[in-house]
Amino acid sequence: MPASPTTVLIVGSGPTGLTLAIDLARRAVDVTIIDKTPQFPRSSRAKGPNPRSLEVLEDLGVVEEVLSAGSAPLPMRKYRGGRVIADADPFAAGRPAPDAPYDRPWLIAQWGLEEILRARLAEYGVQVGLGTELMGLVQDEDSVTATLTGGRELVARYVVGCDGGHSAVRKLLGLTFEGKTDEEQVMVCGDVEVEGPDRGVWHQWFDEDGGVMLCPIPGTRSGWWFQAGPETDASGGPVPPSPESFRRLFAKHTRLPGELLTRATLLSTYRVNERMVDRYRVGRVLLAGDAAHVHAVAGGLGMNTGIQDAYNLGWKLARVASGRALPDLLDTYEEERLPIAARTLDFTSERLRATMEAIKKPGGGLDSAITPQTYGLADGYRWSSLATCGGTDRLRAGDRAPDAPCRDVATGTPRRLFEAFTGPHFTLLGFGPGTAQALREAAEAHNGDLRAYGVDAGGPHDLADDGGHARSAYGIGPDEDALVLVRPDNHVGLFAPAGDLEAVGAYLNGAALERG
């Protein structure tokens, strides 16, 4: 059967694969995305994006739909022996800040998030190819030939495996998935229909011999995420999940009639897996999300780490695929994201231990897993070869680029820095009038690849930093002039003196970034 061509083949259409597909499609890269499932899953699974992922979704143009379809995280109600022991709201003190507009994660069923992402991808003319399984991969210096269901072949310049913990791409590459599976830490999960409990809280019934957790699924009348310690059989092994078992667990720990749980679907048994690859790239094939790393559920970082993998990879893969960058740029994907995965493995493991200790005592609950690190806003790449030396006491090259409320000088309308960053381009910020010439020359020299904005630089198209929030976020004093180059994934690439256009050009035209 003749092979058909594409530029990038993405295997797996979960949040990671869809994020990457959107990011490539908006950069005019020909992308094909496939999934072996015959129909889109309705599993709720991951509970939603964290603040950093919400920033990614804003850049992709879907955050308002996500916020509308979901809900803010709910207070947690803890029980012992069926009685209310304590309420906790780990996000109660949170407030949006000038540099971080999203102060908490957002609850949305994974199928709901995927529907929104698929609709956005369809706006670029790309549809997911369902019922299409990857059977083989052969690569040479110029391309990868993927063998699909039915013997069909597809030739791609690059392939990205976003196909989960059981990744076919990873297995075909022969990569090991080092780590461990804790057979003692077992949980049964599913989507259930329950009448009765208050839908304004996340219920957590913990007893000495197990527990049940029910979190309402936004956008449903009586749907809940169900998680519980499993029943055990005569030998002490976990009983497979079933509607009958869920009803017994529900009745045992809640002291409510089991008949209130009327439906249970998408049943699964979860064991704590902590595994990751030691490589994210083998030639023209790359991995992202759970295909590259799986973590303990504590902190809700699995899906979010995958979304942020895709956001890091998208702009790099697009530049290489379009011939505007050398393939070496793809090495920085592993350089930057593999340490994040390793750190996330350690962090989620520690948070799981803390949570398991907390729930042994009355009043303990899942709020023990939540810390500022679960927000994802502090993840940066200061060690990266793309983080040119420079910075301030507040911010360094490689860090996430902060937001700030400004004002468009020409129109007088409010405009956030994130609005300036939105899109598939580099952004050059010039703080102070001493940067005006460099901004003009940079915009001319790199037209189409870079947008330049003066911040109180004296130009008619400047952004006015009326409240001083932009200077504060970037650590630049009121009388200082400086250039800040922001990468397409909204991380700081470069700090430079006000007139140092050469440093900006060197970054954009460097051997690792662009063909000379």
Coordinates of C-alpha atoms in Angstrom, one line a residue:
M1 CA 0.0 0.0 0.0
P2 CA 1.6 3.4 -1.0
A3 CA 2.8 5.6 1.9
S4 CA 1.1 8.9 2.5
P5 CA 3.2 11.9 3.7
T6 CA 2.8 14.3 6.6
T7 CA 5.3 16.6 8.4
V8 CA 4.5 15.5 12.0
L9 CA 2.6 12.4 13.1
I10 CA 1.3 12.6 16.7
V11 CA 0.3 9.3 18.2
G12 CA -2.3 9.8 21.0
S13 CA -5.1 12.3 21.2
G14 CA -5.2 13.0 24.9
P15 CA -4.5 16.5 26.3
T16 CA -0.8 16.2 25.5
G17 CA -1.2 15.2 21.9
L18 CA -4.0 17.7 21.3
T19 CA -2.0 20.6 22.8
L20 CA 1.0 19.7 20.6
A21 CA -1.2 19.4 17.5
I22 CA -2.8 22.8 18.1
D23 CA 0.6 24.4 18.6
L24 CA 2.0 23.0 15.4
A25 CA -1.1 23.7 13.4
R26 CA -1.2 27.3 14.3
R27 CA 2.4 27.5 13.1
A28 CA 1.2 26.2 9.7
V29 CA 2.9 22.8 10.2
D30 CA 1.2 19.9 8.5
V31 CA 0.2 17.6 11.3
T32 CA -1.6 14.2 11.5
I33 CA -2.9 13.0 14.9
I34 CA -4.1 9.4 15.4
D35 CA -5.5 7.4 18.3
K36 CA -6.1 3.6 18.5
T37 CA -9.4 4.0 20.3
P38 CA -12.5 3.6 18.0
Q39 CA -14.3 6.5 19.7
F40 CA -13.4 9.4 21.9
P41 CA -13.3 8.3 25.6
R42 CA -15.8 9.8 28.1
S43 CA -13.5 9.2 31.1
S44 CA -13.2 12.0 33.5
R45 CA -9.8 10.9 34.7
A46 CA -7.6 13.9 35.4
K47 CA -9.4 16.6 37.3
G48 CA -8.2 19.6 35.3
P49 CA -5.4 22.1 34.5
N50 CA -3.2 23.8 37.1
P51 CA -2.4 27.5 36.8
R52 CA 0.5 27.1 34.5
S53 CA -1.5 24.9 32.2
L54 CA -4.3 27.5 32.2
E55 CA -1.7 30.0 30.9
V56 CA -0.8 27.6 28.1
L57 CA -4.5 27.2 27.3
E58 CA -4.9 31.0 27.2
D59 CA -2.1 31.2 24.6
L60 CA -3.9 28.5 22.6
G61 CA -7.1 30.5 22.7
V62 CA -9.3 28.1 24.7
V63 CA -9.0 29.2 28.3
E64 CA -12.3 31.0 28.5
E65 CA -14.1 27.9 27.2
V66 CA -12.3 25.8 29.8
L67 CA -13.2 28.1 32.6
S68 CA -16.8 28.3 31.5
A69 CA -17.1 24.5 31.2
G70 CA -15.5 23.7 34.5
S71 CA -15.6 25.1 38.1
A72 CA -13.2 26.4 40.7
P73 CA -11.9 23.7 43.0
L74 CA -14.3 22.9 45.9
P75 CA -13.8 22.9 49.6
M76 CA -12.8 19.5 51.0
R77 CA -15.1 17.9 53.6
K78 CA -13.4 15.2 55.7
Y79 CA -15.3 12.5 57.6
R80 CA -14.5 9.8 60.2
G81 CA -16.9 7.1 61.0
G82 CA -19.4 8.8 58.7
R83 CA -19.3 12.0 60.7
V84 CA -18.0 15.4 59.5
I85 CA -14.7 16.1 61.1
A86 CA -13.4 19.1 59.3
D87 CA -13.7 21.3 56.2
A88 CA -10.7 22.6 54.4
D89 CA -10.3 25.0 51.4
P90 CA -6.6 25.0 50.4
F91 CA -7.3 27.7 47.9
A92 CA -9.3 30.1 50.1
A93 CA -6.5 32.6 50.5
G94 CA -5.6 32.6 46.8
R95 CA -6.1 35.7 44.7
P96 CA -5.1 36.5 41.1
A97 CA -1.9 38.5 41.1
P98 CA -0.6 41.0 38.5
D99 CA 2.1 38.6 37.4
A100 CA -0.1 35.4 37.7
P101 CA -3.7 35.7 36.6
Y102 CA -4.7 32.1 37.6
D103 CA -4.5 31.5 41.3
R104 CA -5.8 28.0 41.5
P105 CA -6.3 24.9 39.4
W106 CA -9.6 24.3 37.6
L107 CA -12.0 21.3 37.7
I108 CA -13.1 20.0 34.4
A109 CA -13.6 16.4 33.3
Q110 CA -10.8 15.3 31.0
W111 CA -13.3 14.4 28.2
G112 CA -14.6 18.0 28.5
L113 CA -11.1 19.5 28.1
E114 CA -10.4 17.2 25.2
E115 CA -13.6 18.2 23.4
I116 CA -12.6 21.9 23.7
L117 CA -9.1 21.1 22.4
R118 CA -10.4 19.0 19.5
A119 CA -12.8 21.8 18.5
R120 CA -9.9 24.3 18.5
L121 CA -7.8 21.9 16.4
A122 CA -10.6 21.5 13.9
E123 CA -10.5 25.3 13.3
Y124 CA -7.1 24.6 11.7
G125 CA -8.6 21.8 9.6
V126 CA -7.2 18.9 11.5
Q127 CA -9.2 16.0 12.8
V128 CA -8.2 13.1 15.0
G129 CA -7.9 9.8 13.1
L130 CA -9.7 7.3 15.4
G131 CA -9.3 3.5 15.3
T132 CA -5.8 3.9 13.9
E133 CA -3.1 2.0 15.8
L134 CA 0.6 2.3 15.4
M135 CA 2.1 -1.0 14.5
G136 CA 5.7 -0.2 13.4
L137 CA 8.3 2.5 13.0
V138 CA 11.3 2.7 10.7
Q139 CA 13.4 5.8 10.5
D140 CA 16.2 7.0 8.3
E141 CA 18.1 10.3 8.0
D142 CA 15.2 12.1 6.4
S143 CA 12.0 10.6 7.6
V144 CA 10.1 8.1 9.7
T145 CA 7.8 5.5 8.1
A146 CA 4.9 4.5 10.4
T147 CA 3.0 1.3 9.8
L148 CA -0.6 1.7 10.9
T149 CA -3.7 -0.4 11.2
G150 CA -4.4 -2.5 8.1
G151 CA -0.8 -2.2 6.8
R152 CA -1.2 1.4 5.7
E153 CA 2.0 3.3 5.8
L154 CA 2.5 7.0 6.6
V155 CA 5.8 8.8 6.0
A156 CA 6.5 11.7 8.5
R157 CA 9.4 13.9 9.0
Y158 CA 8.9 13.6 12.7
V159 CA 6.8 11.4 15.0
V160 CA 5.8 12.3 18.6
G161 CA 4.5 9.6 21.0
C162 CA 1.8 11.1 23.2
D163 CA 0.2 7.7 23.7
G164 CA 0.3 7.3 27.5
G165 CA 1.9 5.0 30.0
H166 CA 1.6 2.0 27.8
S167 CA 3.1 3.9 24.8
A168 CA 3.5 1.9 21.6
V169 CA 6.0 4.5 20.4
R170 CA 8.2 4.1 23.4
K171 CA 8.1 0.3 23.1
L172 CA 8.9 0.4 19.4
L173 CA 11.9 2.6 20.2
G174 CA 13.1 0.0 22.7
L175 CA 13.4 2.6 25.5
T176 CA 13.3 1.4 29.1
F177 CA 10.7 2.8 31.5
E178 CA 12.7 2.8 34.7
G179 CA 11.1 3.0 38.0
K180 CA 8.7 1.1 40.2
T181 CA 5.1 0.0 40.7
D182 CA 3.9 -0.1 44.3
E183 CA 1.6 -3.1 44.5
E184 CA 0.6 -2.1 48.0
Q185 CA -0.7 1.3 47.0
V186 CA -3.9 0.4 45.2
M187 CA -7.0 2.5 44.4
V188 CA -10.2 1.8 42.5
C189 CA -11.6 4.6 40.4
G190 CA -14.6 5.4 38.1
D191 CA -17.3 7.8 37.1
V192 CA -20.4 7.3 39.2
E193 CA -23.9 8.6 39.5
V194 CA -24.8 9.4 43.1
E195 CA -27.9 11.2 44.5
G196 CA -27.8 12.8 47.9
P197 CA -24.4 14.3 48.9
D198 CA -23.9 18.0 48.7
R199 CA -22.4 18.9 45.3
G200 CA -20.7 22.0 46.7
V201 CA -17.9 20.1 48.4
W202 CA -15.3 17.4 47.7
H203 CA -16.3 14.6 50.1
Q204 CA -13.5 12.5 51.7
W205 CA -14.5 9.7 54.0
F206 CA -11.4 8.2 55.6
D207 CA -11.5 5.3 58.1
E208 CA -8.7 3.1 59.5
D209 CA -9.5 0.4 57.0
G210 CA -9.9 2.5 53.9
G211 CA -11.9 5.3 52.5
V212 CA -14.0 6.8 49.7
M213 CA -13.6 10.1 47.9
L214 CA -16.3 11.8 45.8
C215 CA -15.7 14.9 43.8
P216 CA -18.6 16.3 41.7
I217 CA -17.9 16.4 37.9
P218 CA -18.7 19.9 36.6
G219 CA -21.3 20.1 33.9
T220 CA -23.2 17.1 35.2
R221 CA -26.3 16.8 37.4
S222 CA -25.3 13.8 39.4
G223 CA -21.9 12.7 38.1
W224 CA -18.9 12.3 40.5
W225 CA -15.3 11.2 40.4
F226 CA -15.1 8.1 42.6
Q227 CA -11.9 7.0 44.2
A228 CA -11.6 4.4 47.0
G229 CA -9.4 1.9 48.7
P230 CA -10.5 -1.4 47.2
E231 CA -12.2 -4.3 48.9
T232 CA -10.0 -7.3 49.5
D233 CA -10.6 -10.9 49.0
A234 CA -9.8 -13.9 51.3
S235 CA -6.2 -13.8 50.4
G236 CA -5.9 -10.0 51.0
G237 CA -5.7 -9.1 47.3
P238 CA -7.7 -6.2 45.9
V239 CA -11.1 -7.0 44.5
P240 CA -11.6 -5.8 40.9
P241 CA -13.8 -2.7 40.6
S242 CA -17.5 -3.3 39.8
P243 CA -20.7 -1.3 40.4
E244 CA -21.6 -3.7 43.2
S245 CA -18.2 -3.3 44.9
F246 CA -18.5 0.5 44.6
R247 CA -21.9 0.4 46.3
R248 CA -20.5 -1.7 49.1
L249 CA -17.6 0.7 49.6
F250 CA -19.8 3.7 49.4
A251 CA -22.2 2.3 52.0
K252 CA -19.4 1.2 54.3
H253 CA -17.6 4.4 54.5
T254 CA -20.3 7.0 54.1
R255 CA -22.9 5.3 56.2
L256 CA -25.4 6.1 53.5
P257 CA -27.6 3.7 51.5
G258 CA -25.6 2.0 48.8
E259 CA -28.6 2.3 46.5
L260 CA -27.8 6.1 46.2
L261 CA -25.0 5.1 43.9
T262 CA -27.0 4.2 40.8
R263 CA -24.4 3.9 38.1
A264 CA -20.6 3.2 37.8
T265 CA -18.7 3.3 34.6
L266 CA -15.1 3.6 33.3
L267 CA -14.0 1.4 36.2
S268 CA -10.2 1.0 36.7
T269 CA -7.7 -0.1 39.3
Y270 CA -4.9 2.3 39.9
R271 CA -1.5 1.3 41.3
V272 CA 1.2 3.9 42.1
N273 CA 3.6 4.0 39.2
E274 CA 6.7 6.1 39.3
R275 CA 8.6 5.6 36.0
M276 CA 10.4 7.7 33.4
V277 CA 12.5 7.3 30.3
D278 CA 16.1 8.4 30.2
R279 CA 15.7 9.9 26.7
Y280 CA 13.0 12.0 25.1
R281 CA 14.3 11.8 21.6
V282 CA 15.6 9.0 19.4
G283 CA 16.4 10.6 16.0
R284 CA 13.2 11.9 14.5
V285 CA 11.0 10.3 17.1
L286 CA 10.1 12.1 20.4
L287 CA 8.0 11.3 23.5
A288 CA 5.8 13.6 25.6
G289 CA 3.5 13.2 28.6
D290 CA 2.8 9.9 30.2
A291 CA 4.7 8.1 27.3
A292 CA 7.8 9.6 28.9
H293 CA 6.9 9.7 32.6
V294 CA 4.2 8.6 35.0
H295 CA 3.9 9.9 38.6
A296 CA 1.9 9.4 41.7
V297 CA -1.5 11.1 41.5
A298 CA -0.8 13.4 44.5
G299 CA -0.9 17.0 43.4
G300 CA -2.6 16.3 40.0
L301 CA 0.6 16.8 38.0
G302 CA 0.3 14.0 35.4
M303 CA -1.8 15.6 32.7
N304 CA -0.3 19.0 33.5
T305 CA 3.2 17.9 33.0
G306 CA 2.2 16.5 29.7
I307 CA 0.6 19.7 28.5
Q308 CA 3.7 21.6 29.5
D309 CA 5.9 19.1 27.7
A310 CA 3.9 19.7 24.5
Y311 CA 4.1 23.5 25.0
N312 CA 7.9 23.3 25.3
L313 CA 8.2 21.1 22.2
G314 CA 5.7 22.7 19.9
W315 CA 7.7 25.9 18.9
K316 CA 11.0 24.0 18.6
L317 CA 9.6 21.2 16.4
A318 CA 7.8 23.8 14.2
R319 CA 11.0 25.8 13.7
V320 CA 13.0 22.7 12.8
A321 CA 10.3 21.2 10.6
S322 CA 10.0 24.5 8.7
G323 CA 13.7 24.7 8.1
R324 CA 14.2 27.8 10.3
A325 CA 16.3 25.9 12.9
L326 CA 18.8 23.2 13.0
P327 CA 17.8 19.8 14.4
D328 CA 20.0 20.5 17.4
L329 CA 17.2 22.7 18.7
L330 CA 15.2 19.6 19.5
D331 CA 17.9 18.4 21.9
T332 CA 16.9 21.3 24.2
Y333 CA 13.5 19.7 24.6
E334 CA 15.0 16.8 26.5
E335 CA 17.5 19.1 28.1
E336 CA 14.7 21.2 29.6
R337 CA 11.9 18.8 30.3
L338 CA 13.6 15.6 31.5
P339 CA 14.8 17.3 34.7
I340 CA 11.3 18.6 35.3
A341 CA 9.9 15.1 35.0
A342 CA 12.5 13.7 37.4
R343 CA 11.8 16.5 39.9
T344 CA 8.0 15.9 39.5
L345 CA 8.5 12.2 40.2
D346 CA 10.3 13.0 43.4
F347 CA 7.8 15.7 44.5
T348 CA 4.6 13.6 43.8
S349 CA 6.1 10.7 45.6
E350 CA 6.8 12.8 48.7
R351 CA 3.4 14.4 48.6
L352 CA 1.8 11.0 48.4
R353 CA 3.7 9.9 51.5
A354 CA 2.6 13.1 53.3
T355 CA -1.1 12.5 52.3
M356 CA -1.1 8.9 53.3
E357 CA 0.2 9.9 56.7
A358 CA -2.3 12.7 57.0
I359 CA -5.4 10.6 56.4
K360 CA -4.4 8.2 59.2
K361 CA -5.6 10.9 61.6
P362 CA -9.1 12.4 61.8
G363 CA -9.3 15.6 59.8
G364 CA -6.5 14.6 57.4
G365 CA -7.3 14.8 53.6
L366 CA -6.1 15.4 50.1
D367 CA -5.3 19.0 50.9
S368 CA -2.0 17.7 52.2
A369 CA -0.9 17.1 48.6
I370 CA -1.4 20.7 47.6
T371 CA 1.5 23.1 47.7
P372 CA 2.6 26.1 45.5
Q373 CA 4.7 23.7 43.6
T374 CA 1.6 22.0 42.2
Y375 CA 0.7 25.2 40.4
G376 CA 3.6 24.8 37.9
L377 CA 4.4 28.5 38.0
A378 CA 7.9 28.1 39.4
D379 CA 9.1 25.6 36.8
G380 CA 11.8 27.1 34.7
Y381 CA 14.9 26.2 32.8
R382 CA 17.8 28.2 34.2
W383 CA 20.2 25.4 33.4
S384 CA 19.2 25.3 29.7
S385 CA 21.6 26.2 26.8
L386 CA 18.7 28.4 25.6
A387 CA 18.8 30.5 28.9
T388 CA 21.4 33.1 28.0
C389 CA 23.1 34.4 31.0
G390 CA 21.4 37.4 32.5
G391 CA 18.6 38.6 34.7
T392 CA 17.7 40.5 37.8
D393 CA 17.2 39.7 41.4
R394 CA 13.6 38.9 40.6
L395 CA 13.9 37.0 37.4
R396 CA 16.5 35.0 35.4
A397 CA 16.8 33.7 31.9
G398 CA 15.0 30.4 31.7
D399 CA 12.2 31.5 34.1
R400 CA 8.6 31.6 33.2
A401 CA 7.8 35.1 31.8
P402 CA 5.4 36.9 34.2
D403 CA 2.2 38.6 33.2
A404 CA 1.5 42.3 34.1
P405 CA -1.4 44.7 33.5
C406 CA -0.4 47.6 31.2
R407 CA -2.2 50.1 29.0
D408 CA -2.0 50.5 25.3
V409 CA -0.7 54.0 24.8
A410 CA -2.3 54.5 21.4
T411 CA -5.8 53.5 22.4
G412 CA -5.8 53.9 26.2
T413 CA -7.2 50.4 26.6
P414 CA -5.9 47.9 29.2
R415 CA -3.6 45.3 27.8
R416 CA -1.8 42.5 29.6
L417 CA 1.7 41.3 28.8
F418 CA 0.2 37.8 28.2
E419 CA -1.9 39.4 25.4
A420 CA 1.3 40.7 23.8
F421 CA 2.9 37.2 24.1
T422 CA -0.1 35.3 22.6
G423 CA 0.8 33.7 19.3
P424 CA 3.6 31.7 17.8
H425 CA 6.3 34.4 17.9
F426 CA 9.1 35.6 20.1
T427 CA 8.4 38.8 22.0
L428 CA 10.9 41.5 22.7
L429 CA 10.1 43.8 25.6
G430 CA 12.0 47.1 25.8
F431 CA 11.8 48.8 29.2
G432 CA 12.5 52.5 29.1
P433 CA 13.2 55.1 26.3
G434 CA 16.8 53.8 25.8
T435 CA 15.4 50.7 24.1
A436 CA 13.4 52.4 21.4
Q437 CA 15.9 52.2 18.6
A438 CA 16.8 48.5 19.4
L439 CA 13.1 47.7 19.3
R440 CA 12.6 49.2 15.9
E441 CA 15.6 47.6 14.4
A442 CA 14.8 44.2 15.9
A443 CA 11.3 44.3 14.5
E444 CA 12.6 45.1 11.1
A445 CA 15.4 42.5 11.1
H446 CA 13.1 39.7 12.3
N447 CA 9.8 40.6 10.8
G448 CA 7.3 37.8 11.2
D449 CA 9.3 36.0 13.8
L450 CA 9.3 38.6 16.6
R451 CA 7.0 41.3 18.0
A452 CA 8.6 44.2 19.8
Y453 CA 6.9 46.2 22.5
G454 CA 8.2 49.2 24.3
V455 CA 7.2 49.5 28.0
D456 CA 7.3 53.2 28.8
A457 CA 9.8 53.5 25.9
G458 CA 8.3 56.7 24.5
G459 CA 6.8 55.3 21.3
P460 CA 3.2 55.7 20.0
H461 CA 2.6 51.9 20.2
D462 CA 4.1 51.4 23.6
L463 CA 2.6 49.7 26.6
A464 CA 2.3 52.0 29.6
D465 CA 3.3 50.4 32.9
D466 CA 1.1 52.7 34.9
G467 CA 1.1 50.6 38.1
G468 CA 4.7 49.6 37.8
H469 CA 3.7 45.9 37.8
A470 CA 5.7 45.0 34.7
R471 CA 8.9 46.5 36.0
S472 CA 8.3 44.9 39.4
A473 CA 7.6 41.4 37.9
Y474 CA 10.8 41.6 35.8
G475 CA 12.9 43.1 38.5
I476 CA 13.8 46.2 36.4
G477 CA 14.0 49.5 38.4
P478 CA 12.0 52.6 37.5
D479 CA 15.0 54.4 36.0
E480 CA 16.6 51.3 34.3
D481 CA 16.4 50.5 30.6
A482 CA 16.7 46.9 29.5
L483 CA 15.7 44.4 26.8
V484 CA 13.9 41.1 27.6
L485 CA 13.4 38.5 25.0
V486 CA 10.6 36.1 25.6
R487 CA 10.4 32.7 23.9
P488 CA 7.3 31.5 22.1
D489 CA 6.5 29.2 25.1
N490 CA 6.6 32.3 27.4
H491 CA 9.9 31.7 29.1
V492 CA 12.6 34.3 29.3
G493 CA 15.3 33.7 26.8
L494 CA 17.5 36.7 27.3
F495 CA 18.1 39.8 29.4
A496 CA 20.2 42.4 27.6
P497 CA 21.3 46.1 28.0
A498 CA 19.0 48.6 26.4
G499 CA 20.9 49.1 23.1
D500 CA 22.3 45.6 22.7
L501 CA 20.6 44.6 19.5
E502 CA 23.5 42.3 18.8
A503 CA 22.7 40.1 21.7
V504 CA 19.1 39.8 20.5
G505 CA 20.2 38.9 17.0
A506 CA 22.7 36.4 18.3
Y507 CA 20.0 34.6 20.2
L508 CA 17.6 34.5 17.3
N509 CA 20.2 33.7 14.7
G510 CA 22.4 31.4 16.8
A511 CA 23.5 28.1 15.4
A512 CA 21.3 26.3 17.8
L513 CA 18.2 28.2 16.7
E514 CA 18.3 29.2 13.1
R515 CA 20.1 28.3 9.9
G516 CA 22.5 31.0 8.9

